[in-house]
Amino acid sequence: EFHGYFRAGFSSNTKGGDADAFQAPGAYSKFRLGNEVETYGEIELDNNWVNPDHNDTWFKTVTMLAVVAPRNNSFDTPTGFAVREAFGQAGHFVPSQPELSVWAGERYYRRRDSHIIDFFYQDTSGYGAGFEDLKLGGKLKLAVAYLGGSRELNDGEVTNIGRPVKNMFDIRLYDVPAGKGSLEFWLIPSFAVSGDEDPGATGNHSGIGGGVFYFLPFLGGFNEASVQYGYAGSANFSPSFESIAHDGWLFRFVDRATIQATPNLSLTWSAVFQLDNKDGDDFRDPDTGKANSSLGNLWISAGARPVYNFTKYTGIAFDAGLDVVKPQTPGSKYGELGTFSIAPLIRPGMDFWARPEIRVFLTFAKWSDSIKGAVGGDAFKNQTYGLTSGVQFESWW
């Protein structure tokens, strides 16, 4: 099997230079239509060793390579090259559990993302092993995975255990009937030993987290609302190491939807409300020494992308979004960034997800004085607005 994802194109700003993305400092993502300034691709090769139809016992391996390039010329040297997936999987080996599968290696693990902002708000991808789709009765299913990560030591750093390791368990109970939709319950305890001499162990890498997700079929598509909370080492919702205070936490609400309102009109929207206090209640302003009195770092994101097809293959997309950020630093101000993009397009169908998609676009952004100089690159560092235009293709298969 051959799978993949690629996007590539070129854009420039109204000053005549290469475009920089418009993203609010402190936001975990940006509204992406007309606002992606790199070539990014993933190439996946799967080999089915036994039974590619998966109607009996089957075995397969998955390998995915990813590349990022700055699209400066026609023979760009990649700025990033990585192995993103390399795992083996087997299923239907227990006659009474035909859907059950096991895996081990490195993989994208049951991720969720809000497409129009390219934000993977549930993502414990990494190295580990586990099982999926264990039926518990009715539609109810269980998946459990172990995932691990380690921290590289800088020059001169030593510990009595070598590189510190973080261990996370990902436990999911899903397809829980709830009215016309379904629920998923998620739990992620994490455990870590930092080492007696680890200078980088500024926080607690053990912790607990999880969430609840409600999925509802809706107008030819779906709507999903979720609430997540992570404490201490689980406050980044990931097996990767991050310096988090012993009392640090993160709260996140996400609502996303994609619908087919009419045969010609599709629409997706995204809303995120996030508060985090990962620096802990003992955070102090480095200039004044005063203790933090805020709730933490704030990020709010809301927007939508309607796509209207004039014919089966031609259409136009509009993308509008607003980000609001406020850092935890005492005395800091709110920052706002709004973007609007328009993109005539050609694609092989009227469904929102129809790809490949070929676009031309115009993107306008406006931001507040409080984040002036931190948005839009050098071209707009002395302004609170910017305009870019370009071309792009995007495809997955």
mmCIF file of C-alpha atoms in Angstrom:
data_model
loop_
_atom_site.group_PDB
_atom_site.id
_atom_site.type_symbol
_atom_site.label_atom_id
_atom_site.label_comp_id
_atom_site.label_asym_id
_atom_site.label_seq_id
_atom_site.Cartn_x
_atom_site.Cartn_y
_atom_site.Cartn_z
ATOM 1 C CA GLU A 1 0.000 0.000 0.000
ATOM 2 C CA PHE A 2 1.154 3.531 -0.807
ATOM 3 C CA HIS A 3 -0.204 6.419 1.263
ATOM 4 C CA GLY A 4 0.870 9.966 1.878
ATOM 5 C CA TYR A 5 0.231 13.657 2.323
ATOM 6 C CA PHE A 6 1.784 16.639 0.583
ATOM 7 C CA ARG A 7 1.279 20.351 0.364
ATOM 8 C CA ALA A 8 3.428 22.773 -1.623
ATOM 9 C CA GLY A 9 3.142 26.229 -3.114
ATOM 10 C CA PHE A 10 4.552 29.724 -3.022
ATOM 11 C CA SER A 11 3.356 33.025 -1.563
ATOM 12 C CA SER A 12 4.645 36.571 -1.270
ATOM 13 C CA ASN A 13 3.759 39.626 0.775
ATOM 14 C CA THR A 14 2.665 43.057 -0.465
ATOM 15 C CA LYS A 15 6.164 44.397 0.177
ATOM 16 C CA GLY A 16 7.480 42.078 -2.538
ATOM 17 C CA GLY A 17 9.181 39.563 -0.257
ATOM 18 C CA ASP A 18 8.622 35.950 0.694
ATOM 19 C CA ALA A 19 5.580 35.488 2.919
ATOM 20 C CA ASP A 20 5.754 34.596 6.600
ATOM 21 C CA ALA A 21 2.871 32.886 8.359
ATOM 22 C CA PHE A 22 0.487 34.965 10.462
ATOM 23 C CA GLN A 23 0.335 33.344 13.919
ATOM 24 C CA ALA A 24 -0.279 34.882 17.324
ATOM 25 C CA PRO A 25 2.592 34.351 19.803
ATOM 26 C CA GLY A 26 1.417 31.861 22.403
ATOM 27 C CA ALA A 27 -1.154 30.219 20.101
ATOM 28 C CA TYR A 28 -0.606 26.503 19.523
ATOM 29 C CA SER A 29 -1.639 26.797 15.854
ATOM 30 C CA LYS A 30 -2.829 29.139 13.122
ATOM 31 C CA PHE A 31 -5.617 29.257 10.548
ATOM 32 C CA ARG A 32 -3.922 27.483 7.694
ATOM 33 C CA LEU A 33 -5.663 28.354 4.402
ATOM 34 C CA GLY A 34 -3.290 30.697 2.543
ATOM 35 C CA ASN A 35 -1.089 30.746 5.633
ATOM 36 C CA GLU A 36 1.339 27.834 5.159
ATOM 37 C CA VAL A 37 4.812 28.836 4.065
ATOM 38 C CA GLU A 38 6.650 25.537 3.724
ATOM 39 C CA THR A 39 6.557 22.367 1.690
ATOM 40 C CA TYR A 40 5.552 19.487 3.917
ATOM 41 C CA GLY A 41 5.111 15.870 2.972
ATOM 42 C CA GLU A 42 4.652 12.376 4.370
ATOM 43 C CA ILE A 43 5.327 9.191 2.423
ATOM 44 C CA GLU A 44 3.911 5.969 3.875
ATOM 45 C CA LEU A 45 4.699 2.471 2.660
ATOM 46 C CA ASP A 46 2.728 -0.413 4.159
ATOM 47 C CA ASN A 47 3.461 -4.077 3.590
ATOM 48 C CA ASN A 48 0.764 -6.693 4.157
ATOM 49 C CA TRP A 49 2.597 -9.870 5.029
ATOM 50 C CA VAL A 50 -0.495 -11.972 5.576
ATOM 51 C CA ASN A 51 -4.070 -11.366 4.362
ATOM 52 C CA PRO A 52 -4.233 -7.802 2.952
ATOM 53 C CA ASP A 53 -8.055 -7.966 3.035
ATOM 54 C CA HIS A 54 -8.016 -8.311 6.855
ATOM 55 C CA ASN A 55 -10.906 -10.803 6.759
ATOM 56 C CA ASP A 56 -8.917 -13.334 8.777
ATOM 57 C CA THR A 57 -5.622 -13.271 10.709
ATOM 58 C CA TRP A 58 -3.427 -10.518 9.267
ATOM 59 C CA PHE A 59 0.036 -8.993 9.729
ATOM 60 C CA LYS A 60 1.374 -5.717 8.371
ATOM 61 C CA THR A 61 4.189 -3.211 8.815
ATOM 62 C CA VAL A 62 3.952 0.560 8.352
ATOM 63 C CA THR A 63 6.808 2.959 7.572
ATOM 64 C CA MET A 64 6.324 6.726 7.157
ATOM 65 C CA LEU A 65 8.959 9.332 6.326
ATOM 66 C CA ALA A 66 8.289 13.062 6.619
ATOM 67 C CA VAL A 67 10.084 16.014 5.059
ATOM 68 C CA VAL A 68 9.891 19.802 5.469
ATOM 69 C CA ALA A 69 11.486 22.159 2.922
ATOM 70 C CA PRO A 70 11.584 25.987 2.769
ATOM 71 C CA ARG A 71 10.498 26.083 -0.946
ATOM 72 C CA ASN A 72 13.191 28.590 -1.863
ATOM 73 C CA ASN A 73 14.045 26.998 -5.204
ATOM 74 C CA SER A 74 13.352 23.915 -7.320
ATOM 75 C CA PHE A 75 15.975 21.790 -5.550
ATOM 76 C CA ASP A 76 15.410 22.649 -1.907
ATOM 77 C CA THR A 77 17.507 20.980 0.746
ATOM 78 C CA PRO A 78 15.086 19.677 3.394
ATOM 79 C CA THR A 79 15.248 21.538 6.694
ATOM 80 C CA GLY A 80 13.706 18.566 8.463
ATOM 81 C CA PHE A 81 13.651 14.863 7.714
ATOM 82 C CA ALA A 82 12.207 12.317 10.109
ATOM 83 C CA VAL A 83 10.868 8.822 10.573
ATOM 84 C CA ARG A 84 7.331 9.473 11.810
ATOM 85 C CA GLU A 85 6.001 5.916 11.823
ATOM 86 C CA ALA A 86 7.684 2.513 11.942
ATOM 87 C CA PHE A 87 5.527 -0.180 13.519
ATOM 88 C CA GLY A 88 4.217 -3.694 13.123
ATOM 89 C CA GLN A 89 0.605 -4.679 13.653
ATOM 90 C CA ALA A 90 -1.368 -7.923 13.721
ATOM 91 C CA GLY A 91 -5.075 -8.632 14.045
ATOM 92 C CA HIS A 92 -7.875 -11.192 14.002
ATOM 93 C CA PHE A 93 -5.692 -13.743 15.779
ATOM 94 C CA VAL A 94 -8.264 -14.363 18.553
ATOM 95 C CA PRO A 95 -11.345 -15.997 16.988
ATOM 96 C CA SER A 96 -13.689 -14.520 19.601
ATOM 97 C CA GLN A 97 -12.257 -10.996 19.036
ATOM 98 C CA PRO A 98 -11.958 -10.551 15.250
ATOM 99 C CA GLU A 99 -11.485 -6.758 15.498
ATOM 100 C CA LEU A 100 -8.728 -6.918 18.137
ATOM 101 C CA SER A 101 -5.239 -5.917 16.951
ATOM 102 C CA VAL A 102 -1.859 -5.436 18.633
ATOM 103 C CA TRP A 103 1.019 -3.191 17.607
ATOM 104 C CA ALA A 104 4.538 -2.160 18.610
ATOM 105 C CA GLY A 105 6.992 0.448 17.341
ATOM 106 C CA GLU A 106 6.536 4.148 16.543
ATOM 107 C CA ARG A 107 3.219 5.442 15.249
ATOM 108 C CA TYR A 108 0.663 8.212 15.042
ATOM 109 C CA TYR A 109 -1.543 6.951 17.837
ATOM 110 C CA ARG A 110 -5.301 7.521 17.392
ATOM 111 C CA ARG A 111 -4.863 11.259 16.857
ATOM 112 C CA ARG A 112 -7.568 13.908 16.662
ATOM 113 C CA ASP A 113 -7.069 17.236 14.922
ATOM 114 C CA SER A 114 -8.954 20.359 14.006
ATOM 115 C CA HIS A 115 -8.142 20.499 10.296
ATOM 116 C CA ILE A 116 -8.494 24.195 9.497
ATOM 117 C CA ILE A 117 -5.966 25.138 12.188
ATOM 118 C CA ASP A 118 -3.850 21.960 11.840
ATOM 119 C CA PHE A 119 -4.064 21.447 15.602
ATOM 120 C CA PHE A 120 -3.697 17.895 16.912
ATOM 121 C CA TYR A 121 -5.410 18.432 20.225
ATOM 122 C CA GLN A 122 -5.278 14.751 21.179
ATOM 123 C CA ASP A 123 -1.927 13.278 20.191
ATOM 124 C CA THR A 124 0.054 10.778 22.238
ATOM 125 C CA SER A 125 2.012 9.610 19.186
ATOM 126 C CA GLY A 126 5.417 8.121 19.827
ATOM 127 C CA TYR A 127 7.175 4.865 20.665
ATOM 128 C CA GLY A 128 5.432 2.038 22.438
ATOM 129 C CA ALA A 129 3.023 -0.870 22.079
ATOM 130 C CA GLY A 130 -0.580 -1.704 22.748
ATOM 131 C CA PHE A 131 -3.847 -3.228 21.660
ATOM 132 C CA GLU A 132 -6.962 -1.729 20.063
ATOM 133 C CA ASP A 133 -10.602 -2.576 19.422
ATOM 134 C CA LEU A 134 -11.112 -5.082 22.225
ATOM 135 C CA LYS A 135 -14.900 -5.488 22.337
ATOM 136 C CA LEU A 136 -16.353 -5.431 25.854
ATOM 137 C CA GLY A 137 -19.954 -6.048 24.892
ATOM 138 C CA GLY A 138 -22.326 -4.343 22.500
ATOM 139 C CA LYS A 139 -20.520 -1.543 20.669
ATOM 140 C CA LEU A 140 -18.196 -0.798 23.600
ATOM 141 C CA LYS A 141 -14.460 -1.078 22.837
ATOM 142 C CA LEU A 142 -11.176 -0.675 24.740
ATOM 143 C CA ALA A 143 -7.684 0.357 23.622
ATOM 144 C CA VAL A 144 -4.626 0.457 25.888
ATOM 145 C CA ALA A 145 -1.128 1.572 24.928
ATOM 146 C CA TYR A 146 2.214 2.148 26.610
ATOM 147 C CA LEU A 147 4.181 5.095 25.184
ATOM 148 C CA GLY A 148 7.614 6.346 26.214
ATOM 149 C CA GLY A 149 9.844 9.342 25.672
ATOM 150 C CA SER A 150 13.254 10.504 26.866
ATOM 151 C CA ARG A 151 15.112 13.786 27.293
ATOM 152 C CA GLU A 152 18.397 14.430 25.537
ATOM 153 C CA LEU A 153 21.152 15.668 27.832
ATOM 154 C CA ASN A 154 23.005 18.835 26.896
ATOM 155 C CA ASP A 155 26.785 19.099 27.008
ATOM 156 C CA GLY A 156 27.980 18.827 30.593
ATOM 157 C CA GLU A 157 24.723 17.419 31.929
ATOM 158 C CA VAL A 158 24.901 14.105 33.744
ATOM 159 C CA THR A 159 22.476 11.958 35.695
ATOM 160 C CA ASN A 160 22.859 8.772 37.672
ATOM 161 C CA ILE A 161 20.374 6.982 35.388
ATOM 162 C CA GLY A 162 21.442 8.176 31.926
ATOM 163 C CA ARG A 163 18.834 9.961 29.835
ATOM 164 C CA PRO A 164 15.666 10.562 31.911
ATOM 165 C CA VAL A 165 12.601 8.665 30.689
ATOM 166 C CA LYS A 166 8.897 9.457 30.797
ATOM 167 C CA ASN A 167 6.438 6.531 30.672
ATOM 168 C CA MET A 168 2.810 7.113 29.720
ATOM 169 C CA PHE A 169 -0.197 4.816 29.515
ATOM 170 C CA ASP A 170 -3.017 5.715 27.127
ATOM 171 C CA ILE A 171 -6.344 4.089 28.105
ATOM 172 C CA ARG A 172 -9.440 4.637 25.963
ATOM 173 C CA LEU A 173 -12.986 3.380 26.336
ATOM 174 C CA TYR A 174 -14.886 4.284 23.177
ATOM 175 C CA ASP A 175 -17.995 3.782 21.069
ATOM 176 C CA VAL A 176 -19.988 4.292 24.278
ATOM 177 C CA PRO A 177 -23.605 4.919 23.121
ATOM 178 C CA ALA A 178 -24.939 8.351 24.096
ATOM 179 C CA GLY A 179 -28.187 9.385 22.427
ATOM 180 C CA LYS A 180 -27.637 9.781 18.700
ATOM 181 C CA GLY A 181 -23.876 9.971 19.188
ATOM 182 C CA SER A 182 -21.109 8.224 21.091
ATOM 183 C CA LEU A 183 -18.664 8.984 23.897
ATOM 184 C CA GLU A 184 -14.993 8.243 24.396
ATOM 185 C CA PHE A 185 -13.317 8.338 27.811
ATOM 186 C CA TRP A 186 -9.556 8.863 27.938
ATOM 187 C CA LEU A 187 -7.021 8.446 30.779
ATOM 188 C CA ILE A 188 -3.263 9.123 30.563
ATOM 189 C CA PRO A 189 -1.233 8.501 33.731
ATOM 190 C CA SER A 190 2.493 9.212 33.319
ATOM 191 C CA PHE A 191 5.483 8.172 35.404
ATOM 192 C CA ALA A 192 9.083 9.375 35.351
ATOM 193 C CA VAL A 193 12.376 9.112 37.204
ATOM 194 C CA SER A 194 14.514 12.203 36.693
ATOM 195 C CA GLY A 195 17.760 11.101 38.296
ATOM 196 C CA ASP A 196 19.437 12.535 41.383
ATOM 197 C CA GLU A 197 21.813 14.743 39.427
ATOM 198 C CA ASP A 198 19.568 15.866 36.582
ATOM 199 C CA PRO A 199 19.872 19.670 36.215
ATOM 200 C CA GLY A 200 16.977 19.678 33.754
ATOM 201 C CA ALA A 201 14.504 18.154 36.194
ATOM 202 C CA THR A 202 12.819 21.444 37.072
ATOM 203 C CA GLY A 203 9.367 19.924 37.318
ATOM 204 C CA ASN A 204 7.408 16.792 38.000
ATOM 205 C CA HIS A 205 7.269 14.471 35.009
ATOM 206 C CA SER A 206 4.799 12.105 36.658
ATOM 207 C CA GLY A 207 1.170 13.118 36.411
ATOM 208 C CA ILE A 208 -2.366 12.302 35.379
ATOM 209 C CA GLY A 209 -4.644 13.522 32.622
ATOM 210 C CA GLY A 210 -7.496 12.598 30.356
ATOM 211 C CA GLY A 211 -10.667 13.747 28.731
ATOM 212 C CA VAL A 212 -14.144 13.083 27.401
ATOM 213 C CA PHE A 213 -15.089 13.280 23.710
ATOM 214 C CA TYR A 214 -18.625 13.347 22.315
ATOM 215 C CA PHE A 215 -19.062 12.509 18.626
ATOM 216 C CA LEU A 216 -22.381 13.247 16.904
ATOM 217 C CA PRO A 217 -23.270 12.528 13.249
ATOM 218 C CA PHE A 218 -24.609 15.813 11.930
ATOM 219 C CA LEU A 219 -25.878 17.151 8.559
ATOM 220 C CA GLY A 220 -23.982 14.695 6.406
ATOM 221 C CA GLY A 221 -20.893 15.053 8.572
ATOM 222 C CA PHE A 222 -20.157 15.284 12.285
ATOM 223 C CA ASN A 223 -19.743 17.505 15.305
ATOM 224 C CA GLU A 224 -17.370 16.623 18.138
ATOM 225 C CA ALA A 225 -17.021 18.403 21.478
ATOM 226 C CA SER A 226 -14.344 17.497 24.022
ATOM 227 C CA VAL A 227 -12.922 18.493 27.381
ATOM 228 C CA GLN A 228 -9.366 17.599 28.446
ATOM 229 C CA TYR A 229 -7.358 18.173 31.615
ATOM 230 C CA GLY A 230 -3.755 17.293 32.379
ATOM 231 C CA TYR A 231 -1.809 17.677 35.626
ATOM 232 C CA ALA A 232 1.974 17.805 36.183
ATOM 233 C CA GLY A 233 3.768 15.396 33.837
ATOM 234 C CA SER A 234 0.599 14.723 31.846
ATOM 235 C CA ALA A 235 -0.170 18.416 31.297
ATOM 236 C CA ASN A 236 1.286 18.310 27.784
ATOM 237 C CA PHE A 237 -0.943 15.336 26.816
ATOM 238 C CA SER A 238 2.128 13.652 25.353
ATOM 239 C CA PRO A 239 4.808 11.081 26.212
ATOM 240 C CA SER A 240 7.486 13.638 25.306
ATOM 241 C CA PHE A 241 9.473 15.403 28.030
ATOM 242 C CA GLU A 242 8.572 18.965 28.909
ATOM 243 C CA SER A 243 9.560 21.044 31.915
ATOM 244 C CA ILE A 244 6.308 21.338 33.867
ATOM 245 C CA ALA A 245 6.017 22.541 37.460
ATOM 246 C CA HIS A 246 4.983 20.038 40.120
ATOM 247 C CA ASP A 247 1.595 21.766 40.319
ATOM 248 C CA GLY A 248 1.321 22.691 36.633
ATOM 249 C CA TRP A 249 -1.854 21.928 34.693
ATOM 250 C CA LEU A 250 -3.618 22.452 31.366
ATOM 251 C CA PHE A 251 -7.347 22.645 30.587
ATOM 252 C CA ARG A 252 -8.624 22.452 27.002
ATOM 253 C CA PHE A 253 -12.061 22.577 25.378
ATOM 254 C CA VAL A 254 -12.406 21.885 21.656
ATOM 255 C CA ASP A 255 -15.430 21.855 19.382
ATOM 256 C CA ARG A 256 -15.017 20.945 15.717
ATOM 257 C CA ALA A 257 -17.401 20.011 12.932
ATOM 258 C CA THR A 258 -17.551 19.316 9.219
ATOM 259 C CA ILE A 259 -20.927 19.291 7.476
ATOM 260 C CA GLN A 260 -22.406 19.143 3.979
ATOM 261 C CA ALA A 261 -25.034 21.871 4.281
ATOM 262 C CA THR A 262 -26.161 21.493 0.643
ATOM 263 C CA PRO A 263 -24.815 19.468 -2.295
ATOM 264 C CA ASN A 264 -22.742 22.513 -3.288
ATOM 265 C CA LEU A 265 -21.859 23.922 0.147
ATOM 266 C CA SER A 266 -19.611 22.261 2.710
ATOM 267 C CA LEU A 267 -18.442 23.851 5.940
ATOM 268 C CA THR A 268 -16.045 23.147 8.772
ATOM 269 C CA TRP A 269 -15.547 25.083 11.972
ATOM 270 C CA SER A 270 -13.208 25.015 14.943
ATOM 271 C CA ALA A 271 -13.317 26.467 18.455
ATOM 272 C CA VAL A 272 -10.652 26.115 21.162
ATOM 273 C CA PHE A 273 -10.556 27.458 24.713
ATOM 274 C CA GLN A 274 -7.363 26.646 26.603
ATOM 275 C CA LEU A 275 -5.885 27.661 29.944
ATOM 276 C CA ASP A 276 -2.587 26.366 31.243
ATOM 277 C CA ASN A 277 -0.551 26.982 34.350
ATOM 278 C CA LYS A 278 2.376 24.769 33.401
ATOM 279 C CA ASP A 279 4.824 27.164 35.072
ATOM 280 C CA GLY A 280 3.013 26.522 38.345
ATOM 281 C CA ASP A 281 1.572 28.721 41.065
ATOM 282 C CA ASP A 282 5.092 29.695 42.135
ATOM 283 C CA PHE A 283 5.766 31.531 38.865
ATOM 284 C CA ARG A 284 7.307 34.961 39.476
ATOM 285 C CA ASP A 285 7.844 37.878 37.161
ATOM 286 C CA PRO A 286 11.613 37.907 36.377
ATOM 287 C CA ASP A 287 11.643 41.742 36.410
ATOM 288 C CA THR A 288 9.581 42.549 39.504
ATOM 289 C CA GLY A 289 9.833 39.315 41.490
ATOM 290 C CA LYS A 290 6.093 39.453 42.132
ATOM 291 C CA ALA A 291 4.205 36.178 42.372
ATOM 292 C CA ASN A 292 1.878 35.245 39.556
ATOM 293 C CA SER A 293 -1.732 36.193 40.191
ATOM 294 C CA SER A 294 -3.238 35.129 36.852
ATOM 295 C CA LEU A 295 -4.977 31.891 36.017
ATOM 296 C CA GLY A 296 -2.263 31.038 33.533
ATOM 297 C CA ASN A 297 -1.627 31.254 29.813
ATOM 298 C CA LEU A 298 -4.815 31.803 27.808
ATOM 299 C CA TRP A 299 -5.496 30.830 24.208
ATOM 300 C CA ILE A 300 -8.851 31.173 22.458
ATOM 301 C CA SER A 301 -9.314 30.250 18.798
ATOM 302 C CA ALA A 302 -12.503 30.323 16.721
ATOM 303 C CA GLY A 303 -13.182 30.262 13.012
ATOM 304 C CA ALA A 304 -14.739 28.534 10.020
ATOM 305 C CA ARG A 305 -14.097 27.591 6.398
ATOM 306 C CA PRO A 306 -17.089 27.364 4.047
ATOM 307 C CA VAL A 307 -16.427 25.949 0.562
ATOM 308 C CA TYR A 308 -18.904 26.525 -2.269
ATOM 309 C CA ASN A 309 -18.705 24.487 -5.480
ATOM 310 C CA PHE A 310 -19.884 26.245 -8.655
ATOM 311 C CA THR A 311 -19.540 22.958 -10.545
ATOM 312 C CA LYS A 312 -18.488 19.452 -9.550
ATOM 313 C CA TYR A 313 -14.831 20.403 -9.929
ATOM 314 C CA THR A 314 -14.573 24.188 -9.349
ATOM 315 C CA GLY A 315 -15.332 26.248 -6.284
ATOM 316 C CA ILE A 316 -14.208 28.870 -3.811
ATOM 317 C CA ALA A 317 -13.198 28.675 -0.150
ATOM 318 C CA PHE A 318 -13.401 31.379 2.502
ATOM 319 C CA ASP A 319 -11.500 31.048 5.758
ATOM 320 C CA ALA A 320 -11.955 33.430 8.706
ATOM 321 C CA GLY A 321 -10.547 33.026 12.192
ATOM 322 C CA LEU A 322 -9.657 34.855 15.393
ATOM 323 C CA ASP A 323 -7.004 34.006 17.987
ATOM 324 C CA VAL A 324 -6.817 35.623 21.427
ATOM 325 C CA VAL A 325 -3.758 35.050 23.618
ATOM 326 C CA LYS A 326 -2.639 36.246 27.026
ATOM 327 C CA PRO A 327 0.580 34.992 28.654
ATOM 328 C CA GLN A 328 0.816 34.112 32.316
ATOM 329 C CA THR A 329 3.326 36.894 33.002
ATOM 330 C CA PRO A 330 1.809 39.389 35.479
ATOM 331 C CA GLY A 331 0.845 42.658 33.812
ATOM 332 C CA SER A 332 0.756 41.142 30.324
ATOM 333 C CA LYS A 333 -1.889 42.259 27.838
ATOM 334 C CA TYR A 334 -4.243 40.344 25.615
ATOM 335 C CA GLY A 335 -3.173 39.893 22.026
ATOM 336 C CA GLU A 336 -5.646 39.420 19.169
ATOM 337 C CA LEU A 337 -5.011 38.208 15.632
ATOM 338 C CA GLY A 338 -7.663 37.873 12.949
ATOM 339 C CA THR A 339 -7.133 36.313 9.515
ATOM 340 C CA PHE A 340 -9.291 36.109 6.410
ATOM 341 C CA SER A 341 -8.494 34.134 3.267
ATOM 342 C CA ILE A 342 -10.250 33.665 -0.057
ATOM 343 C CA ALA A 343 -9.188 30.839 -2.369
ATOM 344 C CA PRO A 344 -10.681 29.850 -5.753
ATOM 345 C CA LEU A 345 -9.989 26.147 -6.233
ATOM 346 C CA ILE A 346 -10.208 23.068 -8.415
ATOM 347 C CA ARG A 347 -10.768 19.612 -6.901
ATOM 348 C CA PRO A 348 -12.294 16.248 -7.833
ATOM 349 C CA GLY A 349 -15.617 16.563 -5.999
ATOM 350 C CA MET A 350 -17.963 18.608 -3.840
ATOM 351 C CA ASP A 351 -17.153 16.924 -0.533
ATOM 352 C CA PHE A 352 -15.119 19.073 1.863
ATOM 353 C CA TRP A 353 -12.413 16.407 2.025
ATOM 354 C CA ALA A 354 -12.104 15.955 -1.752
ATOM 355 C CA ARG A 355 -8.433 16.058 -2.723
ATOM 356 C CA PRO A 356 -6.140 16.858 -4.493
ATOM 357 C CA GLU A 357 -7.023 20.548 -4.302
ATOM 358 C CA ILE A 358 -5.334 23.269 -6.384
ATOM 359 C CA ARG A 359 -5.775 26.817 -5.061
ATOM 360 C CA VAL A 360 -4.868 30.433 -5.569
ATOM 361 C CA PHE A 361 -5.340 32.559 -2.470
ATOM 362 C CA LEU A 362 -5.311 35.990 -0.894
ATOM 363 C CA THR A 363 -4.805 36.239 2.888
ATOM 364 C CA PHE A 364 -5.307 39.321 5.074
ATOM 365 C CA ALA A 365 -4.374 39.514 8.766
ATOM 366 C CA LYS A 366 -4.927 42.182 11.422
ATOM 367 C CA TRP A 367 -3.494 42.105 14.933
ATOM 368 C CA SER A 368 -3.403 44.210 18.076
ATOM 369 C CA ASP A 369 -0.657 46.628 19.131
ATOM 370 C CA SER A 370 0.228 44.354 22.058
ATOM 371 C CA ILE A 371 1.760 41.760 19.680
ATOM 372 C CA LYS A 372 3.143 44.210 17.157
ATOM 373 C CA GLY A 373 6.563 43.075 15.938
ATOM 374 C CA ALA A 374 5.833 39.402 16.703
ATOM 375 C CA VAL A 375 3.561 38.640 13.724
ATOM 376 C CA GLY A 376 4.150 38.469 9.977
ATOM 377 C CA GLY A 377 7.952 38.521 9.916
ATOM 378 C CA ASP A 378 10.234 41.442 9.093
ATOM 379 C CA ALA A 379 7.963 42.802 6.359
ATOM 380 C CA PHE A 380 5.210 43.707 8.813
ATOM 381 C CA LYS A 381 7.151 44.137 12.068
ATOM 382 C CA ASN A 382 6.216 47.836 12.256
ATOM 383 C CA GLN A 383 2.568 47.280 11.295
ATOM 384 C CA THR A 384 -0.551 45.710 12.737
ATOM 385 C CA TYR A 385 -1.844 44.282 9.464
ATOM 386 C CA GLY A 386 -0.506 42.316 6.520
ATOM 387 C CA LEU A 387 -1.510 40.892 3.154
ATOM 388 C CA THR A 388 -0.103 37.901 1.268
ATOM 389 C CA SER A 389 -1.054 36.013 -1.901
ATOM 390 C CA GLY A 390 0.037 32.808 -3.561
ATOM 391 C CA VAL A 391 -0.714 29.380 -4.975
ATOM 392 C CA GLN A 392 -0.816 25.953 -3.338
ATOM 393 C CA PHE A 393 -1.792 22.344 -3.838
ATOM 394 C CA GLU A 394 -2.753 19.905 -1.097
ATOM 395 C CA SER A 395 -3.393 16.190 -1.320
ATOM 396 C CA TRP A 396 -3.646 13.012 0.722
ATOM 397 C CA TRP A 397 -4.142 9.453 -0.405
#
